[in-house]
Amino acid sequence: AYIAKQATTGNAPTNATYWNQFAQGSGGIWNAGLSLGSANQVVRVNSGASALEFGDLSSDFVKIAQGETTSADNVVFDSVFATGTYKSYVAIISYCIVNNAWLKFRWRNSGSDISTSNYRWITHGNKGLSGSAGDEHYRGWDTDYAPLTYWSQKDGFSLVATIELGNPANANGKKNVHVNSAFYSHSDNIWNNEIGFFHGNTNTFDGFKIFSTGAGFSNLSVQLYGRK
């Protein structure tokens, strides 16, 4: 905002002969010459702490992708892992109904399944019937997939699961995965299932697939998040 020092017509406010500056904003986004930011951006202080600007929201927990199906037998995530961007990833199955089938996992690379027999896994399941409860343990060595549920999930009952993925794009070390899930099994047991597995080499992976065999999903919804 400017105040005229003397009568003036046609002289810009930046002409100090006729104008004095009365007040000044913080600059940045408030300059009339700068355009508005993009959709979903936020207002933030710039890196020099001298003005405001529009920018993308920064977070240590970021949603990367989402996959859904109501009838297919798999959901695929390709090209979702970036070297150096995130330390680990979390895939959340928020809703899933499988027609009396296991839920399984494979890594993917360059658009293809990693189906070599190098998956090694162990499960710990707590099951409950109306009048009893118990623990069961199983393992697999050099299979061509890893289970996300050890037992078949009963048709009509939903599953929820959290899948923690070690840094798949890092070539150093095995890619460990940890799964927690709860579901209703084919034998009418309630299961709280914990599974750990890895692939027996140091390959890098850029995606993964969640699938069933012999039956499709009547519903499946998966969200993938990156953690810095």
mmCIF file of C-alpha atoms in Angstrom:
data_model
loop_
_atom_site.group_PDB
_atom_site.id
_atom_site.type_symbol
_atom_site.label_atom_id
_atom_site.label_comp_id
_atom_site.label_asym_id
_atom_site.label_seq_id
_atom_site.Cartn_x
_atom_site.Cartn_y
_atom_site.Cartn_z
ATOM 1 C CA ALA A 1 0.000 0.000 0.000
ATOM 2 C CA TYR A 2 1.265 3.479 -0.894
ATOM 3 C CA ILE A 3 0.531 7.082 0.149
ATOM 4 C CA ALA A 4 0.801 9.935 -2.356
ATOM 5 C CA LYS A 5 3.384 12.561 -1.401
ATOM 6 C CA GLN A 6 1.901 15.113 -3.810
ATOM 7 C CA ALA A 7 -0.782 15.357 -6.460
ATOM 8 C CA THR A 8 -0.095 12.771 -9.140
ATOM 9 C CA THR A 9 -1.751 11.224 -12.187
ATOM 10 C CA GLY A 10 -0.309 8.403 -14.261
ATOM 11 C CA ASN A 11 2.772 7.791 -12.116
ATOM 12 C CA ALA A 12 3.388 4.280 -10.796
ATOM 13 C CA PRO A 13 3.460 3.804 -7.006
ATOM 14 C CA THR A 14 7.070 2.673 -7.324
ATOM 15 C CA ASN A 15 7.995 6.235 -8.377
ATOM 16 C CA ALA A 16 9.430 7.592 -5.112
ATOM 17 C CA THR A 17 9.009 11.205 -6.254
ATOM 18 C CA TYR A 18 5.241 10.892 -5.842
ATOM 19 C CA TRP A 19 4.716 7.905 -3.517
ATOM 20 C CA ASN A 20 5.828 6.528 -0.161
ATOM 21 C CA GLN A 21 5.332 2.896 0.716
ATOM 22 C CA PHE A 22 2.864 2.615 3.593
ATOM 23 C CA ALA A 23 2.807 -1.136 4.227
ATOM 24 C CA GLN A 24 4.335 -4.233 2.657
ATOM 25 C CA GLY A 25 3.148 -7.859 2.691
ATOM 26 C CA SER A 26 5.356 -10.904 3.149
ATOM 27 C CA GLY A 27 5.966 -11.345 -0.574
ATOM 28 C CA GLY A 28 5.960 -14.787 -2.177
ATOM 29 C CA ILE A 29 2.425 -15.878 -3.049
ATOM 30 C CA TRP A 30 1.036 -12.444 -2.216
ATOM 31 C CA ASN A 31 2.758 -10.824 -5.186
ATOM 32 C CA ALA A 32 0.094 -10.133 -7.782
ATOM 33 C CA GLY A 33 2.420 -11.315 -10.539
ATOM 34 C CA LEU A 34 2.592 -14.887 -9.184
ATOM 35 C CA SER A 35 -0.063 -17.446 -10.120
ATOM 36 C CA LEU A 36 -2.062 -19.518 -7.672
ATOM 37 C CA GLY A 37 -0.659 -22.929 -6.745
ATOM 38 C CA SER A 38 -1.857 -26.308 -7.995
ATOM 39 C CA ALA A 39 -4.725 -28.361 -6.595
ATOM 40 C CA ASN A 40 -4.070 -29.901 -3.155
ATOM 41 C CA GLN A 41 -0.972 -27.773 -2.526
ATOM 42 C CA VAL A 42 -0.518 -25.957 0.785
ATOM 43 C CA VAL A 43 0.813 -22.545 1.833
ATOM 44 C CA ARG A 44 4.264 -22.753 3.411
ATOM 45 C CA VAL A 45 7.274 -20.583 4.233
ATOM 46 C CA ASN A 46 9.963 -20.794 1.561
ATOM 47 C CA SER A 47 13.404 -22.315 2.141
ATOM 48 C CA GLY A 48 14.933 -18.886 2.811
ATOM 49 C CA ALA A 49 12.268 -18.063 5.419
ATOM 50 C CA SER A 50 11.684 -14.776 3.559
ATOM 51 C CA ALA A 51 8.268 -15.292 1.947
ATOM 52 C CA LEU A 52 5.254 -17.531 1.645
ATOM 53 C CA GLU A 53 4.774 -19.898 -1.276
ATOM 54 C CA PHE A 54 2.578 -22.744 -2.528
ATOM 55 C CA GLY A 55 4.020 -26.261 -2.368
ATOM 56 C CA ASP A 56 3.232 -29.959 -2.018
ATOM 57 C CA LEU A 57 2.380 -31.251 1.426
ATOM 58 C CA SER A 58 5.386 -32.880 3.073
ATOM 59 C CA SER A 59 4.770 -35.986 5.169
ATOM 60 C CA ASP A 60 6.739 -38.953 6.460
ATOM 61 C CA PHE A 61 3.775 -41.258 5.705
ATOM 62 C CA VAL A 62 2.515 -40.852 2.135
ATOM 63 C CA LYS A 63 -0.156 -42.711 0.180
ATOM 64 C CA ILE A 64 1.413 -43.934 -3.065
ATOM 65 C CA ALA A 65 -1.173 -46.130 -4.770
ATOM 66 C CA GLN A 66 -4.468 -47.916 -4.374
ATOM 67 C CA GLY A 67 -5.834 -51.096 -5.945
ATOM 68 C CA GLU A 68 -9.380 -52.436 -5.920
ATOM 69 C CA THR A 69 -11.357 -55.218 -7.554
ATOM 70 C CA THR A 70 -14.766 -56.798 -7.156
ATOM 71 C CA SER A 71 -14.298 -59.897 -9.305
ATOM 72 C CA ALA A 72 -10.686 -60.515 -10.450
ATOM 73 C CA ASP A 73 -8.320 -62.967 -8.772
ATOM 74 C CA ASN A 74 -5.473 -60.475 -8.257
ATOM 75 C CA VAL A 75 -4.506 -56.867 -7.620
ATOM 76 C CA VAL A 76 -1.183 -55.693 -9.077
ATOM 77 C CA PHE A 77 1.052 -52.777 -8.076
ATOM 78 C CA ASP A 78 3.837 -52.035 -10.595
ATOM 79 C CA SER A 79 6.614 -49.401 -10.482
ATOM 80 C CA VAL A 80 5.643 -48.240 -6.980
ATOM 81 C CA PHE A 81 8.986 -48.557 -5.158
ATOM 82 C CA ALA A 82 11.619 -45.841 -5.568
ATOM 83 C CA THR A 83 15.250 -46.088 -4.465
ATOM 84 C CA GLY A 84 16.065 -43.699 -1.638
ATOM 85 C CA THR A 85 12.610 -42.100 -1.348
ATOM 86 C CA TYR A 86 11.192 -44.278 1.434
ATOM 87 C CA LYS A 87 12.794 -46.540 4.006
ATOM 88 C CA SER A 88 9.868 -48.967 4.090
ATOM 89 C CA TYR A 89 6.304 -49.439 2.865
ATOM 90 C CA VAL A 90 2.970 -50.485 4.325
ATOM 91 C CA ALA A 91 0.168 -52.106 2.335
ATOM 92 C CA ILE A 92 -3.188 -52.073 4.106
ATOM 93 C CA ILE A 93 -5.969 -54.431 3.074
ATOM 94 C CA SER A 94 -8.948 -52.506 4.352
ATOM 95 C CA TYR A 95 -11.544 -54.931 3.031
ATOM 96 C CA CYS A 96 -11.372 -58.334 1.369
ATOM 97 C CA ILE A 97 -13.731 -61.218 0.703
ATOM 98 C CA VAL A 98 -12.251 -64.336 -0.923
ATOM 99 C CA ASN A 99 -14.314 -67.281 -2.114
ATOM 100 C CA ASN A 100 -12.872 -70.032 0.113
ATOM 101 C CA ALA A 101 -9.249 -69.537 -0.942
ATOM 102 C CA TRP A 102 -5.883 -68.550 0.436
ATOM 103 C CA LEU A 103 -4.612 -65.032 -0.041
ATOM 104 C CA LYS A 104 -1.084 -65.013 -1.510
ATOM 105 C CA PHE A 105 1.780 -62.630 -2.339
ATOM 106 C CA ARG A 106 4.451 -62.358 -5.030
ATOM 107 C CA TRP A 107 7.041 -59.703 -5.729
ATOM 108 C CA ARG A 108 7.090 -58.228 -9.228
ATOM 109 C CA ASN A 109 9.736 -56.607 -11.391
ATOM 110 C CA SER A 110 9.406 -54.900 -14.795
ATOM 111 C CA GLY A 111 5.770 -55.955 -15.046
ATOM 112 C CA SER A 112 6.316 -59.670 -14.328
ATOM 113 C CA ASP A 113 5.788 -61.898 -11.296
ATOM 114 C CA ILE A 114 8.802 -63.165 -9.363
ATOM 115 C CA SER A 115 7.546 -66.755 -9.207
ATOM 116 C CA THR A 116 10.844 -68.562 -8.674
ATOM 117 C CA SER A 117 10.827 -70.975 -5.722
ATOM 118 C CA ASN A 118 12.718 -68.744 -3.305
ATOM 119 C CA TYR A 119 10.010 -67.636 -0.849
ATOM 120 C CA ARG A 120 10.616 -68.720 2.731
ATOM 121 C CA TRP A 121 7.972 -68.100 5.359
ATOM 122 C CA ILE A 122 6.635 -68.975 8.780
ATOM 123 C CA THR A 123 3.191 -68.411 10.294
ATOM 124 C CA HIS A 124 1.782 -68.137 13.766
ATOM 125 C CA GLY A 125 -1.996 -68.354 13.977
ATOM 126 C CA ASN A 126 -4.351 -67.934 16.918
ATOM 127 C CA LYS A 127 -7.692 -69.553 16.185
ATOM 128 C CA GLY A 128 -10.927 -69.650 18.099
ATOM 129 C CA LEU A 129 -14.167 -71.607 17.977
ATOM 130 C CA SER A 130 -17.232 -70.991 20.097
ATOM 131 C CA GLY A 131 -15.920 -73.173 22.905
ATOM 132 C CA SER A 132 -12.157 -73.437 22.404
ATOM 133 C CA ALA A 133 -9.019 -71.668 21.228
ATOM 134 C CA GLY A 134 -5.506 -72.671 20.175
ATOM 135 C CA ASP A 135 -2.237 -71.815 18.436
ATOM 136 C CA GLU A 136 -0.872 -73.289 15.220
ATOM 137 C CA HIS A 137 2.468 -72.868 13.428
ATOM 138 C CA TYR A 138 3.427 -73.626 9.843
ATOM 139 C CA ARG A 139 6.341 -72.917 7.547
ATOM 140 C CA GLY A 140 7.232 -72.962 3.875
ATOM 141 C CA TRP A 141 10.695 -73.158 2.306
ATOM 142 C CA ASP A 142 11.484 -72.316 -1.303
ATOM 143 C CA THR A 143 7.871 -72.024 -2.435
ATOM 144 C CA ASP A 144 6.854 -69.896 -5.437
ATOM 145 C CA TYR A 145 4.715 -67.511 -3.357
ATOM 146 C CA ALA A 146 4.258 -66.365 0.234
ATOM 147 C CA PRO A 147 0.903 -66.631 2.043
ATOM 148 C CA LEU A 148 -0.926 -63.641 3.453
ATOM 149 C CA THR A 149 -3.433 -66.015 5.096
ATOM 150 C CA TYR A 150 -2.408 -69.583 5.837
ATOM 151 C CA TRP A 151 -5.925 -70.979 5.826
ATOM 152 C CA SER A 152 -8.632 -70.385 3.236
ATOM 153 C CA GLN A 153 -10.803 -67.407 4.006
ATOM 154 C CA LYS A 154 -14.484 -68.274 4.241
ATOM 155 C CA ASP A 155 -16.754 -66.768 1.594
ATOM 156 C CA GLY A 156 -18.865 -63.933 2.945
ATOM 157 C CA PHE A 157 -16.549 -62.845 5.759
ATOM 158 C CA SER A 158 -14.131 -59.975 5.389
ATOM 159 C CA LEU A 159 -10.388 -59.906 6.044
ATOM 160 C CA VAL A 160 -8.272 -56.983 7.216
ATOM 161 C CA ALA A 161 -4.472 -57.045 7.091
ATOM 162 C CA THR A 162 -1.376 -54.895 7.428
ATOM 163 C CA ILE A 163 1.636 -55.850 5.293
ATOM 164 C CA GLU A 164 4.971 -54.225 6.214
ATOM 165 C CA LEU A 165 7.475 -54.314 3.363
ATOM 166 C CA GLY A 166 11.211 -53.753 3.824
ATOM 167 C CA ASN A 167 12.853 -51.491 1.235
ATOM 168 C CA PRO A 168 12.233 -53.503 -1.962
ATOM 169 C CA ALA A 169 14.301 -51.210 -4.184
ATOM 170 C CA ASN A 170 17.456 -51.609 -2.072
ATOM 171 C CA ALA A 171 19.812 -54.281 -3.416
ATOM 172 C CA ASN A 172 21.469 -54.800 -0.030
ATOM 173 C CA GLY A 173 20.009 -57.760 1.845
ATOM 174 C CA LYS A 174 16.862 -59.869 1.777
ATOM 175 C CA LYS A 175 13.453 -58.202 1.490
ATOM 176 C CA ASN A 176 11.693 -59.065 4.725
ATOM 177 C CA VAL A 177 7.910 -58.811 4.992
ATOM 178 C CA HIS A 178 5.686 -58.943 8.067
ATOM 179 C CA VAL A 179 1.922 -59.590 7.895
ATOM 180 C CA ASN A 180 -0.808 -59.237 10.516
ATOM 181 C CA SER A 181 -4.316 -60.301 9.540
ATOM 182 C CA ALA A 182 -7.665 -61.280 10.995
ATOM 183 C CA PHE A 183 -10.295 -63.330 9.151
ATOM 184 C CA TYR A 184 -12.833 -66.154 9.300
ATOM 185 C CA SER A 185 -11.478 -69.444 7.919
ATOM 186 C CA HIS A 186 -13.046 -72.243 5.900
ATOM 187 C CA SER A 187 -13.285 -74.422 9.014
ATOM 188 C CA ASP A 188 -15.390 -71.804 10.814
ATOM 189 C CA ASN A 189 -12.464 -70.645 12.942
ATOM 190 C CA ILE A 190 -11.708 -67.029 13.741
ATOM 191 C CA TRP A 191 -8.044 -66.447 12.912
ATOM 192 C CA ASN A 192 -5.561 -63.824 14.039
ATOM 193 C CA ASN A 193 -2.660 -64.630 11.736
ATOM 194 C CA GLU A 194 0.963 -63.423 11.802
ATOM 195 C CA ILE A 195 3.327 -64.283 8.937
ATOM 196 C CA GLY A 196 6.941 -63.388 8.217
ATOM 197 C CA PHE A 197 8.693 -64.111 4.932
ATOM 198 C CA PHE A 198 11.463 -63.109 2.565
ATOM 199 C CA HIS A 199 12.716 -63.924 -0.910
ATOM 200 C CA GLY A 200 15.944 -65.896 -0.908
ATOM 201 C CA ASN A 201 18.055 -63.478 -2.935
ATOM 202 C CA THR A 202 19.060 -59.828 -2.976
ATOM 203 C CA ASN A 203 17.135 -58.818 -6.102
ATOM 204 C CA THR A 204 15.425 -55.457 -6.186
ATOM 205 C CA PHE A 205 11.669 -55.323 -6.765
ATOM 206 C CA ASP A 206 9.517 -52.504 -8.148
ATOM 207 C CA GLY A 207 6.073 -53.977 -7.422
ATOM 208 C CA PHE A 208 4.001 -56.809 -5.978
ATOM 209 C CA LYS A 209 0.819 -58.795 -6.518
ATOM 210 C CA ILE A 210 -1.865 -59.979 -4.109
ATOM 211 C CA PHE A 211 -3.791 -62.936 -5.512
ATOM 212 C CA SER A 212 -5.812 -66.052 -4.858
ATOM 213 C CA THR A 213 -5.833 -69.378 -6.693
ATOM 214 C CA GLY A 214 -8.910 -71.291 -7.721
ATOM 215 C CA ALA A 215 -11.259 -68.483 -6.725
ATOM 216 C CA GLY A 216 -11.622 -64.773 -7.260
ATOM 217 C CA PHE A 217 -12.319 -61.884 -4.936
ATOM 218 C CA SER A 218 -15.823 -60.663 -4.465
ATOM 219 C CA ASN A 219 -14.187 -57.556 -2.996
ATOM 220 C CA LEU A 220 -10.623 -56.403 -2.365
ATOM 221 C CA SER A 221 -9.294 -52.950 -1.474
ATOM 222 C CA VAL A 222 -5.564 -52.301 -0.892
ATOM 223 C CA GLN A 223 -3.794 -49.010 -0.127
ATOM 224 C CA LEU A 224 0.000 -48.655 -0.344
ATOM 225 C CA TYR A 225 1.877 -46.104 1.784
ATOM 226 C CA GLY A 226 5.546 -45.093 1.890
ATOM 227 C CA ARG A 227 7.382 -44.336 5.170
ATOM 228 C CA LYS A 228 10.427 -42.072 5.166
#
